[in-house]
Coordinates of C-alpha atoms in Angstrom, one line a residue:
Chain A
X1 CA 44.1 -23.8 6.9
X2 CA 45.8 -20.5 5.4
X3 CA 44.6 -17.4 7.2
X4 CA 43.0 -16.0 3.8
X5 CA 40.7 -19.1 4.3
X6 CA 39.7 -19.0 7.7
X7 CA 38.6 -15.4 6.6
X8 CA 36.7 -16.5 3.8
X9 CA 34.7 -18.9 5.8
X10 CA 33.9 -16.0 8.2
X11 CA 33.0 -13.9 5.5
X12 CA 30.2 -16.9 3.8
X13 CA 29.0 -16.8 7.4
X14 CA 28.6 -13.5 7.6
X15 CA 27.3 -13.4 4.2
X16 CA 24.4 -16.1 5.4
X17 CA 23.2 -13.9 8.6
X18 CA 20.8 -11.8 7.4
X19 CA 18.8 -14.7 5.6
X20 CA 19.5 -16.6 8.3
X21 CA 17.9 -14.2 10.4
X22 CA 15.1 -13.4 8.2
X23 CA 14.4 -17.0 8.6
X24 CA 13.7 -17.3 12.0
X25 CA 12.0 -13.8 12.4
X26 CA 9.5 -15.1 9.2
X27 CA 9.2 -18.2 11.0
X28 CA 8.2 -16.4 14.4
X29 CA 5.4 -14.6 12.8
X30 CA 5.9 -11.6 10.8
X31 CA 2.5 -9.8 9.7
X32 CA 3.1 -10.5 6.3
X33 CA 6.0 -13.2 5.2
X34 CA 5.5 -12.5 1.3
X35 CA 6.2 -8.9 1.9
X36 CA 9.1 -9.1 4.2
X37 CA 10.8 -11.6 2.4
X38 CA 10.7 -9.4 -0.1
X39 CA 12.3 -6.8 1.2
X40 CA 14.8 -8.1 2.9
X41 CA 16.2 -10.2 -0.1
X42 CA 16.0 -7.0 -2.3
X43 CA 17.8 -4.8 0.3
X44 CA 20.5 -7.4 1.2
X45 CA 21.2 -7.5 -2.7
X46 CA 21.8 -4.3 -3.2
X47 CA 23.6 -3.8 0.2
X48 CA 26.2 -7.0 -0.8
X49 CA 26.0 -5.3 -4.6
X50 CA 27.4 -2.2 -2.9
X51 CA 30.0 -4.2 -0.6
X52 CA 31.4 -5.5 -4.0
X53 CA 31.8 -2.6 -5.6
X54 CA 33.7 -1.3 -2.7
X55 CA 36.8 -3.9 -2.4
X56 CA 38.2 -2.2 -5.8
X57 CA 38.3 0.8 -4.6
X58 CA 39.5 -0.7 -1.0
X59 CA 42.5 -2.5 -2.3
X60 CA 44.0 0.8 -4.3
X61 CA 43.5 3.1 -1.3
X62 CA 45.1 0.5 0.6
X63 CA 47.3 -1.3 -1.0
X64 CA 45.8 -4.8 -0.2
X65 CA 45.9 -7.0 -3.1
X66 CA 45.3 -9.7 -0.7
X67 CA 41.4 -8.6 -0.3
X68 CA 40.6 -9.0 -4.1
X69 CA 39.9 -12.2 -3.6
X70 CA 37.3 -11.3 -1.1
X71 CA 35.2 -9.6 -4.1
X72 CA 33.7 -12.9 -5.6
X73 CA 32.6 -14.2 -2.3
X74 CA 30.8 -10.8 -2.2
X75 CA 29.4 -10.7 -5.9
X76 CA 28.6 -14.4 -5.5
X77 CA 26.6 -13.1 -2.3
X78 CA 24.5 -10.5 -3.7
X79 CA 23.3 -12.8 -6.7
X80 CA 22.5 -15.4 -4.4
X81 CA 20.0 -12.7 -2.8
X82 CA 18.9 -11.4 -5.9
X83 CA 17.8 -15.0 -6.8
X84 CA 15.8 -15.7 -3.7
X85 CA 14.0 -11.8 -4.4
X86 CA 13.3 -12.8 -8.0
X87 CA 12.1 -16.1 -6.4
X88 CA 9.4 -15.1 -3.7
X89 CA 8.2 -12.7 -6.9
X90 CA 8.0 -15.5 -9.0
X91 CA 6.1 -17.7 -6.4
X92 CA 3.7 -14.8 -6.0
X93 CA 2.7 -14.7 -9.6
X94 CA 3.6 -18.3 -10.2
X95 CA -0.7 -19.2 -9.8
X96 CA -1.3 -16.6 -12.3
X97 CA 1.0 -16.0 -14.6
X98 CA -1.0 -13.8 -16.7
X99 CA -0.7 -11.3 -14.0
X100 CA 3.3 -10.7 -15.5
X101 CA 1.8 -9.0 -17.8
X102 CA 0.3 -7.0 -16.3
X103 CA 3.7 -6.0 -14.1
X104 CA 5.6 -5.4 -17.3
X105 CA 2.9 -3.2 -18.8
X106 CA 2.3 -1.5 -15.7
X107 CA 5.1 -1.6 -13.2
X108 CA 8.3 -0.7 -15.0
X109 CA 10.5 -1.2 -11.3
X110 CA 9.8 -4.7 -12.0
X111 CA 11.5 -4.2 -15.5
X112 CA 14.2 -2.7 -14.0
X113 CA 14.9 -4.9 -11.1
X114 CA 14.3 -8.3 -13.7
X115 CA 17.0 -7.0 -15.8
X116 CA 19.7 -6.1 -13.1
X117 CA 18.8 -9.9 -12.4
X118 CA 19.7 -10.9 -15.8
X119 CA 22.6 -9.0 -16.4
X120 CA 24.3 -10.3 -12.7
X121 CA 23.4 -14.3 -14.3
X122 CA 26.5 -14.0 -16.5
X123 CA 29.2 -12.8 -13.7
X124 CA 27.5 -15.5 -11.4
X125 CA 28.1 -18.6 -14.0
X126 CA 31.7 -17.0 -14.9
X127 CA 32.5 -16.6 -11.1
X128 CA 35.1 -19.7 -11.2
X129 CA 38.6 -19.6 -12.2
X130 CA 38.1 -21.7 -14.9
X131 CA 36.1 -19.1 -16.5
X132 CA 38.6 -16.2 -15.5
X133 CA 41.1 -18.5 -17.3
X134 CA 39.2 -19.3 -20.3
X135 CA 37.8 -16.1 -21.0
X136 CA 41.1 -14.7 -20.4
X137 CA 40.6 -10.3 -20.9
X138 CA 36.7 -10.8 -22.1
X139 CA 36.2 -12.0 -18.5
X140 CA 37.3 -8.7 -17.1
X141 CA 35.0 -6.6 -19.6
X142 CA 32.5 -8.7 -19.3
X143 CA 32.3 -8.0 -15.5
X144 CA 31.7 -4.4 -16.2
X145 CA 28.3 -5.5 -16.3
X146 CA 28.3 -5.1 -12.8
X147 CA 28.1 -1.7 -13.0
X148 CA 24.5 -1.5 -15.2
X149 CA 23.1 -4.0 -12.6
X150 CA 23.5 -2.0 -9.5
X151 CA 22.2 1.5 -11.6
X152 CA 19.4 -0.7 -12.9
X153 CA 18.9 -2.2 -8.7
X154 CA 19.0 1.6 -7.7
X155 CA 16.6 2.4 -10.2
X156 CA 14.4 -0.1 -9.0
X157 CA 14.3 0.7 -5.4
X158 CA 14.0 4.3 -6.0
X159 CA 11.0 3.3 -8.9
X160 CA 8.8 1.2 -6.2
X161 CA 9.1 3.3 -3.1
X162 CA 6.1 5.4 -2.5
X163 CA 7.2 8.3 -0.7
X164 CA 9.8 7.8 1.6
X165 CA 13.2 8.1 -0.5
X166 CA 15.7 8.1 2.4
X167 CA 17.2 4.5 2.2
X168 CA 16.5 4.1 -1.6
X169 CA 18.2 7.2 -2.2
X170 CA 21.6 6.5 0.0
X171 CA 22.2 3.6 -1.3
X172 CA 21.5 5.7 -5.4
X173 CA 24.2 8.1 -3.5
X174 CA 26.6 5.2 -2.7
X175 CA 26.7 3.5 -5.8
X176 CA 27.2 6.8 -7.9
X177 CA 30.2 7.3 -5.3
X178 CA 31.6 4.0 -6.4
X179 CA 31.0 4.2 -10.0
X180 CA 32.4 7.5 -9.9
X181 CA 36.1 6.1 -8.3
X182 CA 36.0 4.4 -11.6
X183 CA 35.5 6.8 -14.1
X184 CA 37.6 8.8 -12.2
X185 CA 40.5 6.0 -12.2
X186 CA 40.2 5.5 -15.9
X187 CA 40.4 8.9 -16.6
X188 CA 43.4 9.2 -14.5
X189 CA 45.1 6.0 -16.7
X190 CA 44.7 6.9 -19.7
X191 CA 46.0 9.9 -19.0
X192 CA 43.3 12.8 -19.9
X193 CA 43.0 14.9 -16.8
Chain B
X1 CA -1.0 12.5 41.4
X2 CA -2.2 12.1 38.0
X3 CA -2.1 8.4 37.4
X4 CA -2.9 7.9 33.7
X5 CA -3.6 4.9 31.7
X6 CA -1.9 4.7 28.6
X7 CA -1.9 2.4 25.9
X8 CA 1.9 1.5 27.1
X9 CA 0.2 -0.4 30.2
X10 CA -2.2 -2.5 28.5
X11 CA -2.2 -6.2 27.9
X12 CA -1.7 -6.4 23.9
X13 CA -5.5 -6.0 22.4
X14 CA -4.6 -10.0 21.2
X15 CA -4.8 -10.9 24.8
X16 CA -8.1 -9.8 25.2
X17 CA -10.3 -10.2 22.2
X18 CA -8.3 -13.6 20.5
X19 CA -10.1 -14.3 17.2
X20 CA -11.3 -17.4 17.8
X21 CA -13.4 -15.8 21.0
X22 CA -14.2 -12.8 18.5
X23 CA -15.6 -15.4 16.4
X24 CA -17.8 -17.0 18.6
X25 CA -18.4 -13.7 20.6
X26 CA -20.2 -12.3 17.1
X27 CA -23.0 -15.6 17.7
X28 CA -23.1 -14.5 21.7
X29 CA -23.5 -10.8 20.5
X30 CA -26.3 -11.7 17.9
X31 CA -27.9 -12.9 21.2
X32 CA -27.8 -10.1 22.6
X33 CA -26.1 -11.7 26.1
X34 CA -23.2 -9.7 25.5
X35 CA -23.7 -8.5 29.0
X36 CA -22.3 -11.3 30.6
X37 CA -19.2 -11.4 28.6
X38 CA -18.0 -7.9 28.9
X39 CA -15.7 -7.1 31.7
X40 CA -15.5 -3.8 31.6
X41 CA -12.4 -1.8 30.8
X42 CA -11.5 1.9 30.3
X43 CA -11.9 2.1 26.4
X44 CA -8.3 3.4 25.9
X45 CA -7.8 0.1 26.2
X46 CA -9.0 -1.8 24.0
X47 CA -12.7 -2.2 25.5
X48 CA -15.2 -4.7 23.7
X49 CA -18.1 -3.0 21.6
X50 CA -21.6 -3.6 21.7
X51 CA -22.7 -3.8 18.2
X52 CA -24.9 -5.6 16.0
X53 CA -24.2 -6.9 12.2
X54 CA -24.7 -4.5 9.9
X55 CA -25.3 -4.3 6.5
X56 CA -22.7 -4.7 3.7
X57 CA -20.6 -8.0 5.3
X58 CA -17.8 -9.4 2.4
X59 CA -18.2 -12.5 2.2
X60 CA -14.3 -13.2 1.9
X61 CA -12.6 -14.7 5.4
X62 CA -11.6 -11.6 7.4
X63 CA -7.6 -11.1 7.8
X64 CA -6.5 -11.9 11.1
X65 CA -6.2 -9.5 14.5
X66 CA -2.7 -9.8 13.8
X67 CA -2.1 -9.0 10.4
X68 CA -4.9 -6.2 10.3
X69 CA -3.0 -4.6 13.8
X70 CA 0.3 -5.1 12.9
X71 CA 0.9 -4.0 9.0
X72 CA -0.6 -0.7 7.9
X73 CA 0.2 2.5 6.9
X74 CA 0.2 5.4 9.4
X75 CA 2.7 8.0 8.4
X76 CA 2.7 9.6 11.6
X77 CA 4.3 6.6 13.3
X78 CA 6.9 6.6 10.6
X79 CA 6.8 4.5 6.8
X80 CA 7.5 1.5 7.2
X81 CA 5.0 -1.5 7.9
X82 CA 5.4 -2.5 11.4
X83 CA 6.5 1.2 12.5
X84 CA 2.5 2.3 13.5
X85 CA 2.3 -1.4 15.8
X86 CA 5.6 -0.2 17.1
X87 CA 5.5 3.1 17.7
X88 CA 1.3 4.0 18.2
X89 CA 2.2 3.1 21.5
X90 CA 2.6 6.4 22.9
X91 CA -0.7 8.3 21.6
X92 CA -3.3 9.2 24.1
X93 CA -6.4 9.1 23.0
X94 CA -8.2 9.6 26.2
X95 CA -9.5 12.8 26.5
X96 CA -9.9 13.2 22.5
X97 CA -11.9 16.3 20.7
X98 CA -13.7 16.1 17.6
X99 CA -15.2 19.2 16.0
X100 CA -17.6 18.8 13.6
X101 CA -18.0 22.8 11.7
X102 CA -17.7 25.0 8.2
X103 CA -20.8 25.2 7.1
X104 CA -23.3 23.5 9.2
X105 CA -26.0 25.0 11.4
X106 CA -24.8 22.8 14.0
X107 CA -21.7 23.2 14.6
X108 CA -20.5 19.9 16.9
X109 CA -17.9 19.3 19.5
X110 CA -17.1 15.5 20.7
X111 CA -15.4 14.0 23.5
X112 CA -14.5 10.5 23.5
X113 CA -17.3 8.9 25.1
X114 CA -19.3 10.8 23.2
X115 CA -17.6 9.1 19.9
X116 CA -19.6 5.9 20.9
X117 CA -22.5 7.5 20.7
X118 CA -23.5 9.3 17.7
X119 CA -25.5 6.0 16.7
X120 CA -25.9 2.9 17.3
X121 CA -22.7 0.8 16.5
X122 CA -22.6 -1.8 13.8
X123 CA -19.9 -4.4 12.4
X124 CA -19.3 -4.3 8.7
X125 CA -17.0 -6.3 7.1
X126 CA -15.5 -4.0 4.1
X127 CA -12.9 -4.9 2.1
X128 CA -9.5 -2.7 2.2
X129 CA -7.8 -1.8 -1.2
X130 CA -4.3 0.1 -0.6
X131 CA -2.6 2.1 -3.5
X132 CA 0.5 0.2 -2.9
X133 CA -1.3 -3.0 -4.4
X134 CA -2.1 -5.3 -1.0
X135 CA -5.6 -5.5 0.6
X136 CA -7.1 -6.9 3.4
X137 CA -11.0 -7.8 4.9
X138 CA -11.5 -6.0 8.0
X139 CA -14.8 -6.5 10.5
X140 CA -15.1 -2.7 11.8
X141 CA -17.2 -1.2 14.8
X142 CA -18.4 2.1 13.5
X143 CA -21.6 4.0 12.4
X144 CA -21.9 5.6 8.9
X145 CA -20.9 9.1 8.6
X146 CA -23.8 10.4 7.6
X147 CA -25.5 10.1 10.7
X148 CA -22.8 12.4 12.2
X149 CA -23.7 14.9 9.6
X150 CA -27.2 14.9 9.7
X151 CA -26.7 16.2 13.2
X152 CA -24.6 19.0 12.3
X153 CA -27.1 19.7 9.7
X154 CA -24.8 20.9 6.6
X155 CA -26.0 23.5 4.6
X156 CA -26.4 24.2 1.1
X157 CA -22.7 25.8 0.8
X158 CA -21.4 22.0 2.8
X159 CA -20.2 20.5 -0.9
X160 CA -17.3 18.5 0.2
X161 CA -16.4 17.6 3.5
X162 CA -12.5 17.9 4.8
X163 CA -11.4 15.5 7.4
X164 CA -7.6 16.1 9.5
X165 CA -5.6 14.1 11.6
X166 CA -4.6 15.2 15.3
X167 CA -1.4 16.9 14.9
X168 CA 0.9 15.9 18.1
X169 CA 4.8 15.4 17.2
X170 CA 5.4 14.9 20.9
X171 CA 3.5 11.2 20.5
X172 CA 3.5 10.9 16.8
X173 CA 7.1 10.5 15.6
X174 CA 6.5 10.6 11.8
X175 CA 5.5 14.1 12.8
X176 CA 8.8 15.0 13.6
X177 CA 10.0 14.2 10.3
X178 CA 9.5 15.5 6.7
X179 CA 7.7 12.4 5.4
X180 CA 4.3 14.5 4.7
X181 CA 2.9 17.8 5.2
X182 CA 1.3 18.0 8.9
X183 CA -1.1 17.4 10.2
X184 CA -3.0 14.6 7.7
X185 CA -5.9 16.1 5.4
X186 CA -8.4 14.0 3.6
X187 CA -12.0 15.0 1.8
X188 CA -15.1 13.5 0.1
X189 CA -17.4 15.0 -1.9
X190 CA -20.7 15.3 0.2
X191 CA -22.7 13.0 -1.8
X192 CA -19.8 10.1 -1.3
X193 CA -19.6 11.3 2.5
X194 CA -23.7 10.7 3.2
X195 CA -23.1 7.1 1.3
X196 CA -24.3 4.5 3.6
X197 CA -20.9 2.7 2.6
X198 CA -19.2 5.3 4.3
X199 CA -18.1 4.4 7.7
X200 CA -16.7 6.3 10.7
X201 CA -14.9 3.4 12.4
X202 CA -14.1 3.5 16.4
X203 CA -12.9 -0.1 16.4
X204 CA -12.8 -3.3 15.0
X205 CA -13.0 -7.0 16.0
X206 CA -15.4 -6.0 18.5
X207 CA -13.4 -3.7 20.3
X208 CA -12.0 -0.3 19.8
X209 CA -9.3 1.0 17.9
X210 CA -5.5 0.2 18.6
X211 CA -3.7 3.2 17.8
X212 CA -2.1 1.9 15.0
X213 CA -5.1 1.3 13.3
X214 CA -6.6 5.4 14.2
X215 CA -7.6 5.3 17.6
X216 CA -10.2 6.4 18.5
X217 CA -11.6 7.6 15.3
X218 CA -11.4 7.1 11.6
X219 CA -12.9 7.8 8.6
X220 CA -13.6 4.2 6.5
X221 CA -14.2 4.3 2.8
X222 CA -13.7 0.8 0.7
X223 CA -14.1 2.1 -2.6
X224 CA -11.2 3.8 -2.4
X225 CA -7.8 3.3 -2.2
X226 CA -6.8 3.4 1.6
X227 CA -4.9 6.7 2.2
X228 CA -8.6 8.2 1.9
X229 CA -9.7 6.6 4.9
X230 CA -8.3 9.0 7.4
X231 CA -7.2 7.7 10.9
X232 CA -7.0 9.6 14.1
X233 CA -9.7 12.7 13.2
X234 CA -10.2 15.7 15.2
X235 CA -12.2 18.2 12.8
X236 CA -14.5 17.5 10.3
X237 CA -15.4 20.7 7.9
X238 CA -18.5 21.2 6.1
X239 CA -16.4 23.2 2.9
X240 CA -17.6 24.9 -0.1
X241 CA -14.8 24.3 -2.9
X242 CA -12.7 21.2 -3.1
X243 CA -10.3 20.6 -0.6
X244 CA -6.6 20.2 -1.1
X245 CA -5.4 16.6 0.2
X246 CA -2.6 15.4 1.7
X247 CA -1.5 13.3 -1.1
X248 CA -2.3 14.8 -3.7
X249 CA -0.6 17.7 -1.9
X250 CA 2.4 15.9 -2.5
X251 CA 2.2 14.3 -6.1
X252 CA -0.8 15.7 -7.7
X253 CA 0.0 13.3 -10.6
X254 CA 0.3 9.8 -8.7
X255 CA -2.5 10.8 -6.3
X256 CA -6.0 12.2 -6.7
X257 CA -9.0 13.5 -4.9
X258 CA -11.4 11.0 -6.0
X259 CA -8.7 7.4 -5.5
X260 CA -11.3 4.9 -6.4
X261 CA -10.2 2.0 -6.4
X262 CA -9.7 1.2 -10.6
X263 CA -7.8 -2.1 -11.9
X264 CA -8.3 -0.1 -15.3
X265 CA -6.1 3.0 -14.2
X266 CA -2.3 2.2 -13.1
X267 CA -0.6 4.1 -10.6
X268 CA 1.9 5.7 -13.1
X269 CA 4.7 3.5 -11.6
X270 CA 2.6 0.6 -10.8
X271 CA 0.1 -1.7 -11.8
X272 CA -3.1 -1.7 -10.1
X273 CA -4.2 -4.3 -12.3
X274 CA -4.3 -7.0 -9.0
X275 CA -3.3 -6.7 -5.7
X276 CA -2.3 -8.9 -3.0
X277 CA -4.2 -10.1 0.3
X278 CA -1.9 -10.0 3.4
X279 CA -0.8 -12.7 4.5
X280 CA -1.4 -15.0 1.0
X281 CA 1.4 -15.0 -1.5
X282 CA -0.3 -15.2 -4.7
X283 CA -2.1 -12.1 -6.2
X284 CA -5.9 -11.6 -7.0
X285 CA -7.9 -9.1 -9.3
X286 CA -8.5 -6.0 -8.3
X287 CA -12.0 -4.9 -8.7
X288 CA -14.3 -2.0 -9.8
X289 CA -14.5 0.3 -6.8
X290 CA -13.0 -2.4 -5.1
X291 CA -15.9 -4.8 -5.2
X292 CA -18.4 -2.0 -4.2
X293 CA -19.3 -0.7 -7.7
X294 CA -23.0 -2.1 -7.8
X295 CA -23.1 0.5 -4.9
X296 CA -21.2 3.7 -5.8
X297 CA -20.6 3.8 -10.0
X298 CA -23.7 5.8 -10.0
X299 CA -21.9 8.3 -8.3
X300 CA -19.5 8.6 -11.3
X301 CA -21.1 8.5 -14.4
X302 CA -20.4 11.5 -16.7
X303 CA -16.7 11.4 -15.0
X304 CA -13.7 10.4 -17.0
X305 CA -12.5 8.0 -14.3
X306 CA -8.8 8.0 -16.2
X307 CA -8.8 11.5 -15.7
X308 CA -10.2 11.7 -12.3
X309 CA -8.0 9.5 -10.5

């Protein structure tokens, strides 16, 4: 086994630990499972969202081609906890639907956070080389839809929380940081200073 | 050497009153051979009540010790969920002073004992609407507050009546941060304080207060949306003009004075549509002044309730 897999496997390990975790603290008896499942998926998304977004700027600061590879794993990651936070929603509303409704008249973080969902679906389905291949430079622009998701996830934390913006507003901070390498690095290649 | 008691030392209040014996202890209490069952224990912690069913019981299944004690909202212990269970630990409530003043010809000071005294203590079982959209059902130990006020005897000036948390950074850690302006404030218009709804709690499950829940005192009232019900009280003013919450303090525009509870009236990032009891996963209607409007609406008409949120 090449060393680049051996790290791979650690890093889908790594990746499973916090649901893993979750898991077995839900299972031991948390006061309310609906509510902590829910937050956990929804932070670990955005937290694996934000570990994406960071191998780009990783491999030019360091020279490390070798890590791109490491990026899908990541993306891959962060939509797989998306899903299972858009899934414990819909099993909450799944007995009465008509209550969607009222979410999407009346709770626009929902909004938000459903369409950073749909916009990650695409990258998720188009993860495999085959795709890369096929889609050959649309695949790359394409991608850039990343960068809507995580504003839209941002937005969506920030939207819901009552009061207390610290965490919410870090990882806002963070993901301006990295969207801001890449305007910057654009900027800098085409050659307007 | 001063040997206190604190909270810290105590067997968890789920050791001592499980459900299933608070269950049955309700049928030995309405037997009035509660004697025999209760050992005694210094209340800080976690002593069994004496107390007979009140009025106003929901019919709904009560949420469990556990969930009630162990997810709430309690700023002072910090935002998050489980911070209060983890972290009420360190308040002592034993001695405790509650002033009772403004305008009253009374005015009223409190020790703890004295707390279990005011009146005679009854369970209610209320139901418990929270902005944030979750509720619970919760069998309190309390009296209503207007018994307390009668004996302070409010004057005419006594309109609206303010309510504030102890202030103690040293055992409240949420004090030590900028989550909220400190110490807690809450009010009610006098007429919604002297409701018989109105509750001052001292404990619940048929024993008193943990911390986490507003040990040793707290106000109760489940037509509104919980941040109202003030936990932890030391002074209790009699005022003339409107007081100034704590939330609404904060965001004038997402909280009001009034917070009934109104599936009609979103939060303005929210829905408030239906909420969510703890511990289910699907979601019920929210109701009317949470369920309680056959009681209270009267108290409202004439009032834009869109307006007066």
């Amino acid at each position: 086994m090449s060393a680049r897999r051996v790290w791979q496997a650690l890093l889908i390990a790594l990746a499973a630990l916090p649901a893993l975790i979750t898991v077995v603290e839900v299972r031991a008896g948390v006061a309310d499972p609906a509510d902590y499942l829910t937050r956990q998926s929804g932070w670990w998304a955005l937290a694996w969202l934000l570990a994406t977004l960071t191998v780009s700027p990783l491999v030019a600061a360091l020279h490390a081609p070798a890590l791109l590879p490491f990026r899908r794993t990541l993306g891959l990651t962060a939509f797989a906890y998306a899903s299972a936070h858009l899934s414990v929603y819909v099993a909450q509303v799944a007995p009465t639907p008509s209550v969607v409704l009222d979410d999407l008249i009346g709770s626009p973080y929902i909004v938000a956070g459903f369409a950073a969902w749909l916009l990650l679906l695409p990258l998720a389905v188009t993860s495999s080389k085959y795709w890369m291949k096929r889609l050959g430079r649309t695949w790359a622009r394409l991608h850039r839809l990343i960068y809507p998701a995580v504003a839209l996830g941002c937005l969506h934390y920030l939207w819901l929380t009552k009061s207390d913006y610290r965490e919410p507003a870090l990882f806002a901070l963070l993901a301006a940081l990295l969207l801001a390498w890449r305007v910057w690095r654009w900027r800098r290649r085409a050659g307007t200073p | 050497m001063l040997i206190r008691l604190t909270d810290r030392t105590a067997p968890a209040p789920s050791e001592i009153t499980p459900e299933a014996l608070w269950r049955s202890r309700r049928d030995v209490l309405r037997g009035a051979a509660a004697g025999a069952l209760s050992l005694w224990l210094p209340p800080a912690l976690a002593a069994p009540l004496k107390a007979s069913p009140g009025p106003f019981q929901a019919s709904e299944k009560p949420s469990t010790f556990d969930e009630i004690t162990r997810y709430n909202n309690f700023y002072e212990f910090g935002s998050g969920k489980e911070d209060p269970a983890k972290y009420a630990g360190s308040l002592v409530v034993r001695p405790w002073t509650l002033t009772v003043g403004g305008h009253v010809q009374k005015p009223l000071t409190l020790d703890y004992d004295a707390l279990f005294r005011v009146a005679p203590l009854q369970e209610r079982v209320y139901r418990l609407r929270c902005v944030e959209g979750w509720s619970m059902v919760i069998p309190w130990v309390g009296f209503e507050l207007s018994a307390l006020l009668k004996q302070a005897q409010p004057t005419s000036k006594g309109r609206f009546v303010q309510f504030v948390t102890l202030e103690r950074p040293s055992q409240m850690p949420g004090q030590r941060t900028g989550l909220l302006p400190w110490p807690y404030r809450e009010g009610l218009r006098i007429d919604e304080a002297m409701h018989p709804l109105t509750l001052l709690a001292v404990g619940l499950y048929g024993q008193t207060l943990p911390a986490q829940n507003g040990a040793p005192i707290r106000l109760v009232v489940p037509w509104k949306y919980g941040f109202k019900s003030i936990k932890s009280i030391v002074a209790i003013n009699l005022v003339e003009h409107q007081p100034t919450t704590t939330w609404q303090s904060v965001n004038p525009r997402e909280y009001g004075f009034f917070a009934n509870v109104n599936p009609a009236v979103d939060h303005p990032r929210w829905s408030q549509a239906n909420e969510r009891r703890i511990g289910e996963f699907g979601r019920r209607p929210t109701l009317p002044f949470n369920g309680y409007a056959r009681e209270v609406a009267s108290m409202y008409s004439g009032l834009d309730l869109k307006r007066w949120i």
